[in-house]
Amino acid sequence: MATPTSSRADRARQDAACALLGTTIRTLRKGQRLTQKDLAQRTGLRANSLSHVERGTRNVTLFNVLRLAVAFNVPPSRLLSPCDTQPAVLPLRADQA
């Protein structure tokens, strides 16, 4: 059975959102001169997982976004704010799909 267009569009938006979050995390990490291993120690996440997140190949839970924000000493909104200027990464409302 073929995948509905809305599911493909949702997947593309999810992939774009994960990539944008990953770029934001990498930028913050490098700006604070942290290695992935350093960030892993601060968050309790595995360095391998952080690598996947930074490449946009792994979605993160809300709780892990909170862990990252604490590790960077920034508000959680700082990690998500790039989405505000990139509407292509935001999901469509179900009645608009």
JSON list of C-alpha atoms in Angstrom, two decimals:
[
{"chain": "A", "resi": 1, "resn": "MET", "atom": "CA", "xyz": [0.00, 0.00, 0.00]},
{"chain": "A", "resi": 2, "resn": "ALA", "atom": "CA", "xyz": [1.32, 3.47, -0.88]},
{"chain": "A", "resi": 3, "resn": "THR", "atom": "CA", "xyz": [2.14, 5.95, 1.84]},
{"chain": "A", "resi": 4, "resn": "PRO", "atom": "CA", "xyz": [-0.31, 8.85, 1.93]},
{"chain": "A", "resi": 5, "resn": "THR", "atom": "CA", "xyz": [1.11, 12.18, 0.80]},
{"chain": "A", "resi": 6, "resn": "SER", "atom": "CA", "xyz": [0.56, 13.73, 4.22]},
{"chain": "A", "resi": 7, "resn": "SER", "atom": "CA", "xyz": [2.69, 11.01, 5.85]},
{"chain": "A", "resi": 8, "resn": "ARG", "atom": "CA", "xyz": [5.55, 11.64, 3.41]},
{"chain": "A", "resi": 9, "resn": "ALA", "atom": "CA", "xyz": [5.24, 15.38, 3.99]},
{"chain": "A", "resi": 10, "resn": "ASP", "atom": "CA", "xyz": [5.19, 14.86, 7.76]},
{"chain": "A", "resi": 11, "resn": "ARG", "atom": "CA", "xyz": [8.28, 12.69, 7.54]},
{"chain": "A", "resi": 12, "resn": "ALA", "atom": "CA", "xyz": [10.12, 15.31, 5.48]},
{"chain": "A", "resi": 13, "resn": "ARG", "atom": "CA", "xyz": [9.21, 18.00, 8.01]},
{"chain": "A", "resi": 14, "resn": "GLN", "atom": "CA", "xyz": [10.29, 15.77, 10.89]},
{"chain": "A", "resi": 15, "resn": "ASP", "atom": "CA", "xyz": [13.62, 15.08, 9.20]},
{"chain": "A", "resi": 16, "resn": "ALA", "atom": "CA", "xyz": [14.14, 18.80, 8.60]},
{"chain": "A", "resi": 17, "resn": "ALA", "atom": "CA", "xyz": [13.26, 19.63, 12.22]},
{"chain": "A", "resi": 18, "resn": "CYS", "atom": "CA", "xyz": [15.68, 16.99, 13.52]},
{"chain": "A", "resi": 19, "resn": "ALA", "atom": "CA", "xyz": [18.44, 18.34, 11.27]},
{"chain": "A", "resi": 20, "resn": "LEU", "atom": "CA", "xyz": [17.79, 21.91, 12.44]},
{"chain": "A", "resi": 21, "resn": "LEU", "atom": "CA", "xyz": [17.85, 20.87, 16.10]},
{"chain": "A", "resi": 22, "resn": "GLY", "atom": "CA", "xyz": [21.03, 18.91, 15.50]},
{"chain": "A", "resi": 23, "resn": "THR", "atom": "CA", "xyz": [22.72, 21.91, 13.92]},
{"chain": "A", "resi": 24, "resn": "THR", "atom": "CA", "xyz": [21.64, 24.08, 16.85]},
{"chain": "A", "resi": 25, "resn": "ILE", "atom": "CA", "xyz": [23.05, 21.58, 19.36]},
{"chain": "A", "resi": 26, "resn": "ARG", "atom": "CA", "xyz": [26.33, 21.25, 17.46]},
{"chain": "A", "resi": 27, "resn": "THR", "atom": "CA", "xyz": [26.68, 25.05, 17.25]},
{"chain": "A", "resi": 28, "resn": "LEU", "atom": "CA", "xyz": [26.07, 25.47, 20.99]},
{"chain": "A", "resi": 29, "resn": "ARG", "atom": "CA", "xyz": [28.44, 22.62, 21.83]},
{"chain": "A", "resi": 30, "resn": "LYS", "atom": "CA", "xyz": [31.25, 23.98, 19.71]},
{"chain": "A", "resi": 31, "resn": "GLY", "atom": "CA", "xyz": [30.59, 27.53, 20.94]},
{"chain": "A", "resi": 32, "resn": "GLN", "atom": "CA", "xyz": [31.14, 26.28, 24.47]},
{"chain": "A", "resi": 33, "resn": "ARG", "atom": "CA", "xyz": [34.23, 24.35, 23.33]},
{"chain": "A", "resi": 34, "resn": "LEU", "atom": "CA", "xyz": [32.78, 21.01, 24.40]},
{"chain": "A", "resi": 35, "resn": "THR", "atom": "CA", "xyz": [33.44, 17.66, 22.83]},
{"chain": "A", "resi": 36, "resn": "GLN", "atom": "CA", "xyz": [30.60, 15.22, 22.35]},
{"chain": "A", "resi": 37, "resn": "LYS", "atom": "CA", "xyz": [32.13, 13.24, 25.20]},
{"chain": "A", "resi": 38, "resn": "ASP", "atom": "CA", "xyz": [32.02, 16.34, 27.45]},
{"chain": "A", "resi": 39, "resn": "LEU", "atom": "CA", "xyz": [28.39, 16.94, 26.56]},
{"chain": "A", "resi": 40, "resn": "ALA", "atom": "CA", "xyz": [27.59, 13.28, 27.14]},
{"chain": "A", "resi": 41, "resn": "GLN", "atom": "CA", "xyz": [29.03, 13.52, 30.64]},
{"chain": "A", "resi": 42, "resn": "ARG", "atom": "CA", "xyz": [26.98, 16.64, 31.38]},
{"chain": "A", "resi": 43, "resn": "THR", "atom": "CA", "xyz": [23.71, 15.15, 30.10]},
{"chain": "A", "resi": 44, "resn": "GLY", "atom": "CA", "xyz": [24.01, 11.46, 30.90]},
{"chain": "A", "resi": 45, "resn": "LEU", "atom": "CA", "xyz": [23.41, 10.69, 27.23]},
{"chain": "A", "resi": 46, "resn": "ARG", "atom": "CA", "xyz": [25.77, 8.56, 25.18]},
{"chain": "A", "resi": 47, "resn": "ALA", "atom": "CA", "xyz": [28.23, 10.35, 22.90]},
{"chain": "A", "resi": 48, "resn": "ASN", "atom": "CA", "xyz": [27.10, 8.09, 20.07]},
{"chain": "A", "resi": 49, "resn": "SER", "atom": "CA", "xyz": [23.50, 9.20, 20.59]},
{"chain": "A", "resi": 50, "resn": "LEU", "atom": "CA", "xyz": [24.56, 12.83, 20.60]},
{"chain": "A", "resi": 51, "resn": "SER", "atom": "CA", "xyz": [26.39, 12.26, 17.33]},
{"chain": "A", "resi": 52, "resn": "HIS", "atom": "CA", "xyz": [23.19, 10.96, 15.76]},
{"chain": "A", "resi": 53, "resn": "VAL", "atom": "CA", "xyz": [21.20, 13.88, 17.16]},
{"chain": "A", "resi": 54, "resn": "GLU", "atom": "CA", "xyz": [23.69, 16.41, 15.79]},
{"chain": "A", "resi": 55, "resn": "ARG", "atom": "CA", "xyz": [23.49, 14.80, 12.35]},
{"chain": "A", "resi": 56, "resn": "GLY", "atom": "CA", "xyz": [19.70, 14.92, 12.50]},
{"chain": "A", "resi": 57, "resn": "THR", "atom": "CA", "xyz": [19.32, 11.17, 12.24]},
{"chain": "A", "resi": 58, "resn": "ARG", "atom": "CA", "xyz": [17.79, 10.69, 15.68]},
{"chain": "A", "resi": 59, "resn": "ASN", "atom": "CA", "xyz": [14.76, 12.36, 17.19]},
{"chain": "A", "resi": 60, "resn": "VAL", "atom": "CA", "xyz": [15.10, 13.39, 20.84]},
{"chain": "A", "resi": 61, "resn": "THR", "atom": "CA", "xyz": [12.56, 13.28, 23.61]},
{"chain": "A", "resi": 62, "resn": "LEU", "atom": "CA", "xyz": [11.37, 16.39, 25.36]},
{"chain": "A", "resi": 63, "resn": "PHE", "atom": "CA", "xyz": [13.19, 15.29, 28.51]},
{"chain": "A", "resi": 64, "resn": "ASN", "atom": "CA", "xyz": [16.47, 15.01, 26.60]},
{"chain": "A", "resi": 65, "resn": "VAL", "atom": "CA", "xyz": [15.94, 18.50, 25.15]},
{"chain": "A", "resi": 66, "resn": "LEU", "atom": "CA", "xyz": [15.61, 19.64, 28.76]},
{"chain": "A", "resi": 67, "resn": "ARG", "atom": "CA", "xyz": [18.81, 17.79, 29.70]},
{"chain": "A", "resi": 68, "resn": "LEU", "atom": "CA", "xyz": [20.64, 19.47, 26.84]},
{"chain": "A", "resi": 69, "resn": "ALA", "atom": "CA", "xyz": [19.35, 22.90, 27.83]},
{"chain": "A", "resi": 70, "resn": "VAL", "atom": "CA", "xyz": [20.57, 22.38, 31.40]},
{"chain": "A", "resi": 71, "resn": "ALA", "atom": "CA", "xyz": [23.95, 21.17, 30.13]},
{"chain": "A", "resi": 72, "resn": "PHE", "atom": "CA", "xyz": [24.31, 24.27, 27.93]},
{"chain": "A", "resi": 73, "resn": "ASN", "atom": "CA", "xyz": [22.91, 26.55, 30.65]},
{"chain": "A", "resi": 74, "resn": "VAL", "atom": "CA", "xyz": [20.32, 27.95, 28.23]},
{"chain": "A", "resi": 75, "resn": "PRO", "atom": "CA", "xyz": [16.53, 27.98, 28.32]},
{"chain": "A", "resi": 76, "resn": "PRO", "atom": "CA", "xyz": [14.96, 25.06, 26.43]},
{"chain": "A", "resi": 77, "resn": "SER", "atom": "CA", "xyz": [13.41, 27.55, 24.04]},
{"chain": "A", "resi": 78, "resn": "ARG", "atom": "CA", "xyz": [16.93, 28.41, 22.82]},
{"chain": "A", "resi": 79, "resn": "LEU", "atom": "CA", "xyz": [17.23, 24.91, 21.36]},
{"chain": "A", "resi": 80, "resn": "LEU", "atom": "CA", "xyz": [13.89, 25.15, 19.57]},
{"chain": "A", "resi": 81, "resn": "SER", "atom": "CA", "xyz": [13.85, 28.83, 18.59]},
{"chain": "A", "resi": 82, "resn": "PRO", "atom": "CA", "xyz": [15.45, 28.26, 15.15]},
{"chain": "A", "resi": 83, "resn": "CYS", "atom": "CA", "xyz": [12.19, 26.51, 14.21]},
{"chain": "A", "resi": 84, "resn": "ASP", "atom": "CA", "xyz": [10.45, 29.88, 14.60]},
{"chain": "A", "resi": 85, "resn": "THR", "atom": "CA", "xyz": [12.17, 31.17, 11.49]},
{"chain": "A", "resi": 86, "resn": "GLN", "atom": "CA", "xyz": [11.88, 27.93, 9.52]},
{"chain": "A", "resi": 87, "resn": "PRO", "atom": "CA", "xyz": [8.16, 27.22, 9.02]},
{"chain": "A", "resi": 88, "resn": "ALA", "atom": "CA", "xyz": [9.01, 24.36, 6.65]},
{"chain": "A", "resi": 89, "resn": "VAL", "atom": "CA", "xyz": [10.03, 22.24, 9.65]},
{"chain": "A", "resi": 90, "resn": "LEU", "atom": "CA", "xyz": [6.79, 22.70, 11.56]},
{"chain": "A", "resi": 91, "resn": "PRO", "atom": "CA", "xyz": [4.08, 20.04, 11.20]},
{"chain": "A", "resi": 92, "resn": "LEU", "atom": "CA", "xyz": [0.87, 21.00, 9.45]},
{"chain": "A", "resi": 93, "resn": "ARG", "atom": "CA", "xyz": [-2.35, 20.98, 11.37]},
{"chain": "A", "resi": 94, "resn": "ALA", "atom": "CA", "xyz": [-4.32, 17.85, 10.60]},
{"chain": "A", "resi": 95, "resn": "ASP", "atom": "CA", "xyz": [-7.12, 19.88, 9.02]},
{"chain": "A", "resi": 96, "resn": "GLN", "atom": "CA", "xyz": [-4.60, 21.61, 6.72]},
{"chain": "A", "resi": 97, "resn": "ALA", "atom": "CA", "xyz": [-2.84, 18.50, 5.45]}
]
